[in-house]
Amino acid sequence: MMFKALSSDFLKIRGKGIWFLIFLGPLGIIAMQALNYGLRYDYLTQRYAGRLWETLLADIQMFVPISLFLGVTLVSSLLAHIEHQTNAWKQLLALPISRNAVFFSKFAISFLLLTLSCMVLAIGVAALGLSLRFGMETMPIGSILRLSFLPFAASLPALALFLWLCMLLKNQAVPITLGVLAAIGSVFTSLISGTLSKMLPLNWPMFGYIGPRQELFVAAGFAAGCVICLMGTLHFIKKDVN
């Protein structure tokens, strides 16, 4: 049943612009850094000689949380909008398929698409560094993979929450506005010092990559994402969807 729901959803997203969005985020980040280093290559390579890869990752890391929050919001909205636009919810839920399979299918596709986006980011970072002649022998493969995937794992609560909202609300302006505010807020809340900053889920993607005990923020994000996904599923099962 779950496989049928996934197959159906993959067919629905063909030609809907979602694939373009998946590549746009990571490639946009890479393009900004390519422009930055292209304009100031001599200055940057001389000033940060010996730690070029580390500097590149530090320049990229500030944009990853923003891109993630925007990504989870837009992907969730586009997936739900396919059903809202065609008024297909009642027809879909009338089929011999459980509601929890419908919800989990949407979540699984969102997760897979954003994981692909993280893979594109990792490949793009490596390709950019090599094209800038930073050297393959000093490439920090582990750091690149952590930067690309750990913040996403820590942002799973946002994915589950925004997917839940997008599936229940026909007017996508509300979840999209919240997603944009979350993306902007992740920049300013990261400036808060102390325990409060670490307790805010908006900061978990950033702390999932930098700082001590990164695994705690990744685990917290994964656990909270599972809980919110379960809550969304239970609510979706009981609620009428127009």
Backbone as numpy.savetxt, mean C-alpha at the origin, in Angstrom:
# Nx Ny Nz CAx CAy CAz Cx Cy Cz
-15.06 -22.07 -3.97 -15.89 -20.87 -3.97 -15.02 -19.61 -3.97
-13.99 -19.63 -3.13 -13.08 -18.48 -3.06 -12.34 -18.30 -4.38
-11.94 -19.41 -5.00 -11.22 -19.33 -6.27 -12.12 -18.73 -7.36
-13.40 -19.10 -7.37 -14.32 -18.54 -8.36 -14.49 -17.04 -8.16
-14.57 -16.62 -6.89 -14.72 -15.20 -6.61 -13.48 -14.43 -7.06
-12.30 -14.99 -6.82 -11.06 -14.35 -7.24 -10.97 -14.25 -8.76
-11.33 -15.34 -9.43 -11.29 -15.33 -10.89 -12.23 -14.28 -11.46
-13.41 -14.18 -10.88 -14.38 -13.18 -11.33 -13.86 -11.76 -11.12
-13.25 -11.52 -9.96 -12.75 -10.17 -9.67 -11.58 -9.81 -10.57
-10.73 -10.77 -10.90 -9.61 -10.49 -11.80 -10.12 -10.11 -13.19
-11.20 -10.75 -13.62 -11.78 -10.40 -14.91 -12.38 -9.00 -14.89
-12.97 -8.63 -13.75 -13.64 -7.33 -13.65 -12.66 -6.16 -13.70
-11.43 -6.38 -13.23 -10.49 -5.26 -13.16 -9.74 -5.04 -14.47
-10.01 -5.89 -15.45 -9.36 -5.69 -16.75 -9.87 -4.41 -17.39
-8.94 -3.57 -17.82 -9.30 -2.33 -18.49 -9.89 -1.27 -17.58
-9.71 -1.40 -16.27 -10.28 -0.44 -15.34 -9.26 0.56 -14.80
-8.03 0.48 -15.25 -7.02 1.43 -14.81 -6.32 1.05 -13.53
-6.72 -0.05 -12.90 -6.10 -0.43 -11.64 -4.65 -0.85 -11.86
-4.39 -1.56 -12.96 -3.02 -1.99 -13.23 -2.11 -0.79 -13.44
-2.61 0.24 -14.09 -1.83 1.45 -14.28 -1.49 2.09 -12.94
-2.46 2.09 -12.02 -2.25 2.66 -10.70 -1.20 1.88 -9.92
-1.22 0.56 -10.06 -0.27 -0.28 -9.33 1.16 0.05 -9.71
1.39 0.35 -10.96 2.75 0.68 -11.41 3.07 2.16 -11.22
2.05 3.00 -11.20 2.27 4.44 -11.12 2.94 4.84 -9.81
2.47 4.29 -8.69 3.01 4.67 -7.39 4.51 4.44 -7.26
4.96 3.19 -7.38 6.40 2.95 -7.23 7.25 3.60 -8.30
6.77 3.60 -9.53 7.56 4.22 -10.60 7.61 5.73 -10.42
6.57 6.32 -9.84 6.60 7.75 -9.56 7.67 8.09 -8.53
7.77 7.26 -7.49 8.81 7.48 -6.48 10.20 7.35 -7.09
10.38 6.33 -7.92 11.68 6.13 -8.57 12.00 7.29 -9.51
10.99 7.77 -10.22 11.21 8.88 -11.16 11.63 10.14 -10.43
11.03 10.41 -9.26 11.42 11.59 -8.49 12.88 11.52 -8.07
13.31 10.35 -7.61 14.70 10.21 -7.20 15.65 10.22 -8.39
15.20 9.68 -9.50 16.03 9.74 -10.72 16.26 11.18 -11.13
15.21 12.00 -11.04 15.34 13.42 -11.36 16.25 14.12 -10.35
16.05 13.79 -9.07 16.87 14.40 -8.02 18.35 14.11 -8.24
18.68 12.85 -8.47 20.08 12.48 -8.65 20.59 12.92 -10.02
19.71 12.97 -10.99 20.14 13.42 -12.31 20.57 14.87 -12.32
19.86 15.70 -11.54 20.17 17.12 -11.49 21.36 17.43 -10.58
21.57 16.58 -9.55 22.63 16.88 -8.57 23.59 15.70 -8.39
23.83 15.00 -9.47 24.59 13.75 -9.36 25.98 13.98 -8.77
26.73 14.90 -9.30 28.11 15.11 -8.81 28.12 15.52 -7.35
27.23 16.43 -6.98 27.19 16.90 -5.60 26.83 15.76 -4.64
25.78 15.00 -4.96 25.32 13.95 -4.07 26.33 12.81 -3.95
26.91 12.40 -5.08 27.86 11.29 -5.04 29.15 11.66 -4.32
29.53 12.91 -4.38 30.73 13.35 -3.66 30.45 13.51 -2.16
29.32 14.07 -1.84 29.01 14.30 -0.42 28.74 13.00 0.32
28.06 12.06 -0.34 27.68 10.81 0.33 28.49 9.63 -0.18
29.68 9.88 -0.61 30.55 8.80 -1.09 30.76 7.77 0.03
30.62 6.51 -0.34 30.77 5.43 0.63 29.46 4.96 1.22
28.42 5.75 1.10 27.09 5.34 1.59 26.00 5.81 0.64
26.26 5.60 -0.64 25.32 6.05 -1.66 24.00 5.29 -1.60
24.08 3.96 -1.43 22.85 3.16 -1.37 22.01 3.56 -0.16
22.66 3.74 0.98 21.95 4.10 2.20 21.25 5.45 2.05
21.94 6.39 1.40 21.35 7.71 1.17 20.14 7.63 0.24
20.25 6.81 -0.80 19.13 6.65 -1.73 17.91 6.08 -1.01
18.12 5.07 -0.18 17.00 4.47 0.56 16.39 5.47 1.54
17.25 6.29 2.17 16.74 7.31 3.10 15.90 8.35 2.37
16.31 8.70 1.14 15.53 9.66 0.36 14.19 9.08 -0.06
14.14 7.78 -0.29 12.91 7.14 -0.75 11.94 6.86 0.39
12.47 6.53 1.57 11.62 6.04 2.65 10.55 7.03 3.09
10.80 8.32 2.97 9.81 9.31 3.40 8.57 9.32 2.51
8.71 8.83 1.27 7.58 8.83 0.34 6.78 7.53 0.38
7.35 6.50 0.97 6.69 5.19 0.95 5.37 5.19 1.72
5.31 5.71 2.98 4.01 5.72 3.68 2.93 6.49 2.95
3.29 7.65 2.38 2.31 8.44 1.64 1.77 7.64 0.46
2.67 7.02 -0.28 2.27 6.23 -1.43 1.40 5.05 -1.03
1.72 4.44 0.11 0.95 3.29 0.57 -0.48 3.67 0.93
-0.63 4.73 1.70 -1.99 5.14 2.11 -2.83 5.56 0.91
-2.22 6.26 -0.03 -2.95 6.60 -1.25 -3.26 5.35 -2.06
-2.31 4.43 -2.11 -2.50 3.21 -2.88 -3.62 2.34 -2.34
-3.63 2.09 -1.02 -4.66 1.23 -0.45 -6.04 1.88 -0.60
-6.08 3.21 -0.53 -7.36 3.91 -0.67 -7.90 3.80 -2.10
-7.05 4.10 -3.07 -7.51 4.12 -4.46 -7.80 2.72 -4.98
-6.97 1.74 -4.61 -7.22 0.36 -5.05 -8.53 -0.14 -4.47
-8.75 0.11 -3.18 -10.01 -0.32 -2.55 -11.21 0.36 -3.20
-11.07 1.65 -3.47 -12.18 2.40 -4.07 -12.48 1.91 -5.48
-11.46 1.67 -6.27 -11.68 1.22 -7.64 -12.31 -0.18 -7.68
-11.88 -1.06 -6.79 -12.46 -2.40 -6.75 -13.94 -2.36 -6.37
-14.25 -1.54 -5.36 -15.65 -1.44 -4.94 -16.49 -0.68 -5.95
-15.88 0.32 -6.59 -16.62 1.15 -7.55 -17.12 0.34 -8.74
-16.40 -0.71 -9.08 -16.84 -1.57 -10.19 -18.24 -2.11 -9.91
-18.48 -2.53 -8.67 -19.79 -3.07 -8.30 -20.81 -1.95 -8.11
-20.39 -0.84 -7.48 -21.32 0.27 -7.25 -21.78 0.90 -8.57
-20.85 1.03 -9.51 -21.14 1.72 -10.76 -22.19 0.97 -11.58
-22.14 -0.33 -11.55 -23.05 -1.15 -12.34 -24.24 -1.66 -11.52
-24.32 -1.21 -10.25 -25.39 -1.68 -9.36 -25.43 -3.21 -9.31
-24.26 -3.80 -9.21 -24.16 -5.26 -9.33 -24.12 -5.97 -7.98
-24.19 -5.22 -6.86 -24.06 -5.88 -5.57 -25.17 -6.91 -5.33
-26.42 -6.52 -5.62 -27.52 -7.45 -5.35 -27.42 -8.68 -6.24
-27.03 -8.48 -7.50 -26.86 -9.63 -8.40 -25.71 -10.53 -7.93
-24.63 -9.90 -7.48 -23.48 -10.67 -7.02 -23.82 -11.48 -5.78
-24.50 -10.83 -4.83 -24.82 -11.51 -3.58 -25.96 -12.51 -3.73
-26.67 -12.45 -4.86 -27.73 -13.44 -5.12 -27.15 -14.74 -5.68
-25.91 -14.71 -6.11 -25.27 -15.91 -6.64 -24.97 -16.89 -5.51
-24.78 -18.17 -5.85 -24.46 -19.17 -4.81 -23.02 -19.03 -4.33
-22.76 -17.91 -3.68 -21.43 -17.64 -3.14 -21.61 -16.88 -1.84
-20.87 -17.26 -0.84 -21.05 -16.65 0.47 -20.53 -15.22 0.48
-21.10 -14.42 1.37 -20.68 -13.03 1.47 -19.25 -12.91 1.97
-18.88 -13.80 2.87 -17.50 -13.72 3.36 -16.50 -14.01 2.25
-16.87 -14.88 1.30 -15.99 -15.13 0.16 -15.86 -13.89 -0.72
-16.96 -13.14 -0.86 -16.93 -11.91 -1.65 -15.99 -10.89 -1.01
-16.12 -10.72 0.30 -15.29 -9.74 1.00 -13.82 -10.16 0.97
-13.55 -11.43 1.29 -12.17 -11.90 1.32 -11.54 -11.87 -0.07
-12.36 -12.07 -1.10 -11.84 -12.01 -2.47 -11.35 -10.60 -2.79
-12.15 -9.60 -2.42 -11.75 -8.21 -2.65 -10.47 -7.89 -1.87
-10.41 -8.37 -0.63 -9.23 -8.11 0.19 -8.01 -8.81 -0.39
-8.18 -10.05 -0.83 -7.06 -10.82 -1.38 -6.53 -10.17 -2.65
-7.43 -9.69 -3.51 -6.98 -9.05 -4.75 -6.26 -7.74 -4.44
-6.80 -6.97 -3.49 -6.12 -5.74 -3.09 -4.73 -6.05 -2.57
-4.63 -7.07 -1.74 -3.34 -7.47 -1.17 -2.36 -7.89 -2.26
-2.82 -8.69 -3.19 -1.95 -9.16 -4.27 -1.49 -8.01 -5.17
-2.40 -7.12 -5.49 -2.05 -5.99 -6.36 -1.02 -5.08 -5.69
-1.22 -4.81 -4.40 -0.28 -3.94 -3.70 1.05 -4.64 -3.44
1.02 -5.95 -3.27 2.27 -6.70 -3.16 3.06 -6.60 -4.46
2.36 -6.68 -5.58 3.02 -6.49 -6.88 3.63 -5.09 -6.96
2.91 -4.09 -6.45 3.43 -2.73 -6.45 4.71 -2.64 -5.63
4.75 -3.35 -4.50 5.96 -3.38 -3.67 7.11 -4.05 -4.40
6.82 -5.08 -5.17 7.85 -5.75 -5.96 8.42 -4.80 -7.01
7.54 -4.03 -7.64 7.99 -3.05 -8.63 8.90 -2.01 -7.98
8.55 -1.59 -6.75 9.38 -0.63 -6.04 10.76 -1.21 -5.77
10.82 -2.46 -5.30 12.12 -3.08 -5.00 12.98 -3.18 -6.26
12.38 -3.62 -7.35 13.13 -3.73 -8.61 13.55 -2.35 -9.10
12.66 -1.37 -8.95 12.97 -0.02 -9.39 14.10 0.61 -8.60
14.12 0.39 -7.28 15.20 0.93 -6.45 16.54 0.33 -6.87
16.57 -0.99 -7.04 17.80 -1.66 -7.45 18.26 -1.17 -8.82
17.32 -1.05 -9.75 17.67 -0.60 -11.10 18.17 0.83 -11.10
17.55 1.68 -10.28 17.98 3.08 -10.22 19.39 3.18 -9.66
19.65 2.46 -8.57 20.98 2.50 -8.00 22.06 2.01 -8.94
21.75 0.96 -9.66 22.74 0.42 -10.62 22.93 1.39 -11.78
21.85 2.01 -12.23 21.98 2.96 -13.33 22.77 4.19 -12.92
22.78 4.50 -11.62 23.57 5.62 -11.10 24.99 5.20 -10.76
25.33 3.95 -11.06 26.68 3.41 -10.85 27.07 3.37 -9.38
26.12 2.95 -8.54 26.41 2.82 -7.11 27.17 1.52 -6.81
27.13 0.55 -7.71 27.87 -0.69 -7.53 27.00 -1.82 -7.02
27.02 -2.93 -7.74 26.22 -4.09 -7.34 26.79 -4.76 -6.10
28.12 -4.72 -5.94 28.73 -5.42 -4.82 28.35 -4.81 -3.47
27.96 -3.55 -3.46 27.57 -2.90 -2.20 26.06 -2.75 -2.07
25.31 -3.33 -2.99 23.86 -3.18 -2.95 23.28 -3.84 -1.69
22.54 -3.09 -0.86 21.94 -3.67 0.36 20.59 -4.33 0.03
20.67 -5.54 -0.49 19.45 -6.21 -0.94 18.44 -6.36 0.18
18.93 -6.71 1.38 18.01 -6.87 2.51 17.29 -5.58 2.85
18.00 -4.47 2.84 17.39 -3.17 3.16 16.38 -2.76 2.09
16.69 -3.06 0.84 15.75 -2.74 -0.25 14.46 -3.52 -0.08
14.58 -4.79 0.24 13.38 -5.62 0.42 12.59 -5.18 1.65
13.28 -4.83 2.72 12.58 -4.35 3.92 11.85 -3.05 3.64
12.49 -2.14 2.93 11.85 -0.86 2.59 10.62 -1.07 1.72
10.69 -2.05 0.84 9.61 -2.27 -0.12 8.42 -3.01 0.47
8.66 -3.92 1.43 7.58 -4.80 1.88 7.14 -4.59 3.33
8.05 -4.26 4.24 7.66 -4.15 5.64 6.67 -3.01 5.89
6.85 -1.82 5.29 5.82 -0.78 5.50 4.44 -1.20 5.01
4.39 -1.99 3.94 3.09 -2.46 3.45 2.44 -3.40 4.46
3.23 -4.30 5.05 2.67 -5.19 6.06 2.13 -4.40 7.25
2.82 -3.32 7.60 2.37 -2.49 8.72 1.16 -1.63 8.37
0.85 -1.49 7.08 -0.29 -0.68 6.66 -1.54 -1.51 6.37
-1.52 -2.80 6.68 -2.68 -3.65 6.43 -3.95 -3.19 7.15
-3.86 -2.59 8.36 -5.10 -2.06 8.95 -5.79 -1.04 8.06
-5.00 -0.19 7.41 -5.60 0.81 6.51 -6.26 0.13 5.32
-5.62 -0.90 4.78 -6.21 -1.61 3.63 -7.54 -2.24 4.02
-7.58 -2.93 5.15 -8.83 -3.57 5.58 -9.91 -2.55 5.87
-9.54 -1.44 6.51 -10.53 -0.42 6.87 -11.10 0.28 5.64
-10.24 0.70 4.73 -10.72 1.43 3.56 -11.49 0.52 2.62
-11.10 -0.74 2.51 -11.88 -1.67 1.69 -13.27 -1.85 2.28
-13.35 -1.98 3.58 -14.62 -2.10 4.29 -15.51 -0.89 3.99
-14.96 0.31 4.13 -15.73 1.52 3.88 -16.16 1.63 2.42
-15.24 1.31 1.52 -15.53 1.46 0.09 -16.61 0.48 -0.37
-16.65 -0.70 0.22 -17.65 -1.68 -0.17 -19.03 -1.34 0.37
-19.08 -0.62 1.47 -20.37 -0.31 2.09 -20.94 1.03 1.63
-20.08 1.95 1.22 -20.54 3.30 0.85 -20.50 3.47 -0.66
-21.65 3.79 -1.23 -21.68 4.01 -2.68 -20.96 5.30 -3.05
-21.05 6.29 -2.18 -20.34 7.55 -2.40 -18.88 7.36 -1.97
-18.00 7.26 -2.94 -16.60 6.98 -2.63 -15.83 8.22 -2.17
-16.49 9.37 -2.14 -15.81 10.60 -1.72 -15.37 10.50 -0.26
-16.17 9.83 0.57 -15.85 9.75 2.00 -14.58 8.94 2.24
-14.49 7.68 1.79 -13.25 6.94 2.03 -12.03 7.54 1.33
-12.23 8.10 0.14 -11.09 8.70 -0.57 -10.57 9.91 0.20
-11.49 10.73 0.72 -11.07 11.88 1.52 -10.31 11.43 2.76
-10.82 10.41 3.43 -10.13 9.89 4.61 -8.75 9.34 4.25
-8.66 8.69 3.09 -7.37 8.14 2.67 -6.36 9.23 2.38
-6.81 10.30 1.72 -5.90 11.42 1.44 -5.45 12.08 2.74
-6.38 12.24 3.68 -6.03 12.82 4.97 -5.04 11.93 5.72
-5.23 10.61 5.61 -4.30 9.69 6.26 -2.91 9.81 5.65
-2.84 9.93 4.33 -1.55 10.06 3.65 -0.84 11.33 4.09
-1.60 12.44 4.14 -1.00 13.71 4.58 -0.65 13.65 6.06
-1.54 13.04 6.83 -1.31 12.95 8.28 -0.10 12.12 8.63
0.22 11.13 7.80 1.38 10.28 8.08 2.67 11.08 8.06
2.68 12.20 7.32 3.87 13.05 7.28 4.02 13.82 8.58
2.92 14.39 9.07 2.99 15.27 10.24 3.02 14.49 11.55
2.31 13.37 11.62 2.32 12.60 12.87 3.67 11.97 13.12
4.45 11.76 12.06 5.79 11.19 12.25 6.71 12.16 12.98
6.32 13.45 13.03 7.13 14.45 13.72 6.89 14.44 15.22
5.82 13.76 15.65 5.52 13.67 17.08 6.53 12.74 17.73
7.09 13.14 18.81 8.09 12.33 19.49 7.46 11.59 20.66
8.14 10.54 21.09 7.70 9.81 22.27 6.81 8.62 21.95
6.17 8.11 23.00 5.36 6.90 22.90 4.13 7.11 22.04
3.54 8.33 22.11 2.32 8.60 21.34 2.54 8.38 19.86
3.68 8.80 19.35 3.96 8.64 17.92 3.96 7.17 17.52
4.50 6.31 18.39 4.58 4.89 18.06 3.23 4.19 18.18
2.31 4.78 18.92 0.99 4.17 19.09 0.05 4.49 17.93
0.37 5.51 17.15 -0.50 5.91 16.05 -0.31 4.98 14.86
-1.36 4.31 14.40 -1.23 3.42 13.24 -0.72 4.11 11.98
-0.94 5.43 11.89 -0.44 6.15 10.72 1.09 6.08 10.62
1.74 5.89 11.75 3.20 5.85 11.77 3.77 4.44 11.65
2.93 3.43 11.72 3.43 2.06 11.69 4.18 1.71 10.42
3.73 2.17 9.24 4.52 1.86 8.04 5.94 2.40 8.11
6.10 3.60 8.67 7.44 4.18 8.78 8.26 3.42 9.81
7.68 3.17 11.00 8.42 2.46 12.04 8.63 0.99 11.69
7.87 0.50 10.72 8.10 -0.87 10.27 9.40 -1.03 9.50
9.97 0.12 9.10 11.25 0.06 8.37 12.40 0.68 9.15
12.15 1.79 9.83 13.24 2.44 10.55 13.04 2.29 12.06
14.08 2.53 12.80 13.99 2.51 14.25 14.14 1.11 14.81
14.21 1.02 16.12 14.38 -0.29 16.78 13.08 -1.09 16.80
13.22 -2.39 16.91 12.09 -3.31 17.06 11.07 -3.13 15.95
11.56 -3.15 14.73 10.68 -2.98 13.57 9.64 -4.09 13.49
10.03 -5.29 13.93 9.12 -6.44 13.82 7.85 -6.24 14.62
7.90 -5.44 15.69 6.71 -5.21 16.50 5.65 -4.43 15.72
6.09 -3.44 14.96 5.14 -2.63 14.18 4.60 -3.42 13.00
5.43 -4.26 12.40 4.95 -5.11 11.32 3.94 -6.12 11.85
4.25 -6.73 13.00 3.33 -7.70 13.60 2.04 -7.02 14.04
2.15 -5.81 14.59 0.95 -5.08 15.01 0.07 -4.75 13.80
0.71 -4.33 12.71 -0.04 -4.03 11.51 -0.74 -5.26 10.94
-0.02 -6.38 10.92 -0.61 -7.61 10.40 -1.78 -8.06 11.27
-1.59 -8.03 12.61 -2.65 -8.48 13.52 -3.86 -7.56 13.44
-3.63 -6.25 13.45 -4.74 -5.30 13.38 -5.46 -5.41 12.04
-4.70 -5.65 10.97 -5.32 -5.83 9.66 -6.24 -7.02 9.63
-5.81 -8.12 10.25 -6.65 -9.33 10.30 -7.91 -9.08 11.11
-7.78 -8.38 12.24 -8.94 -8.10 13.09 -9.95 -7.21 12.35
-9.46 -6.14 11.72 -10.36 -5.23 11.00 -11.01 -5.93 9.81
-10.24 -6.78 9.14 -10.80 -7.55 8.02 -11.91 -8.47 8.50
-11.71 -9.12 9.64 -12.74 -9.98 10.20 -13.97 -9.18 10.60
-13.76 -8.03 11.22 -14.89 -7.17 11.60 -15.65 -6.70 10.36
-14.91 -6.32 9.33 -15.56 -5.89 8.10 -16.36 -7.01 7.46
-15.81 -8.21 7.51 -16.52 -9.36 6.93 -17.82 -9.62 7.68
-17.77 -9.62 9.01 -18.97 -9.88 9.81 -20.02 -8.80 9.57
-19.58 -7.56 9.45 -20.53 -6.47 9.18 -21.12 -6.57 7.77
-20.27 -6.93 6.82 -20.71 -7.07 5.44 -21.71 -8.21 5.28
-21.55 -9.26 6.05 -22.46 -10.41 5.97 -23.87 -10.02 6.42
-23.96 -9.16 7.43 -25.24 -8.83 8.01 -25.92 -7.62 7.38
-25.15 -6.80 6.68 -25.70 -5.53 6.19 -26.18 -5.66 4.75
-27.30 -4.97 4.46 -27.78 -4.89 3.08 -26.91 -3.93 2.31
-26.53 -4.34 1.11 -25.70 -3.51 0.24 -26.51 -3.11 -0.97
-26.59 -1.81 -1.23 -27.39 -1.33 -2.37 -26.58 -1.43 -3.65
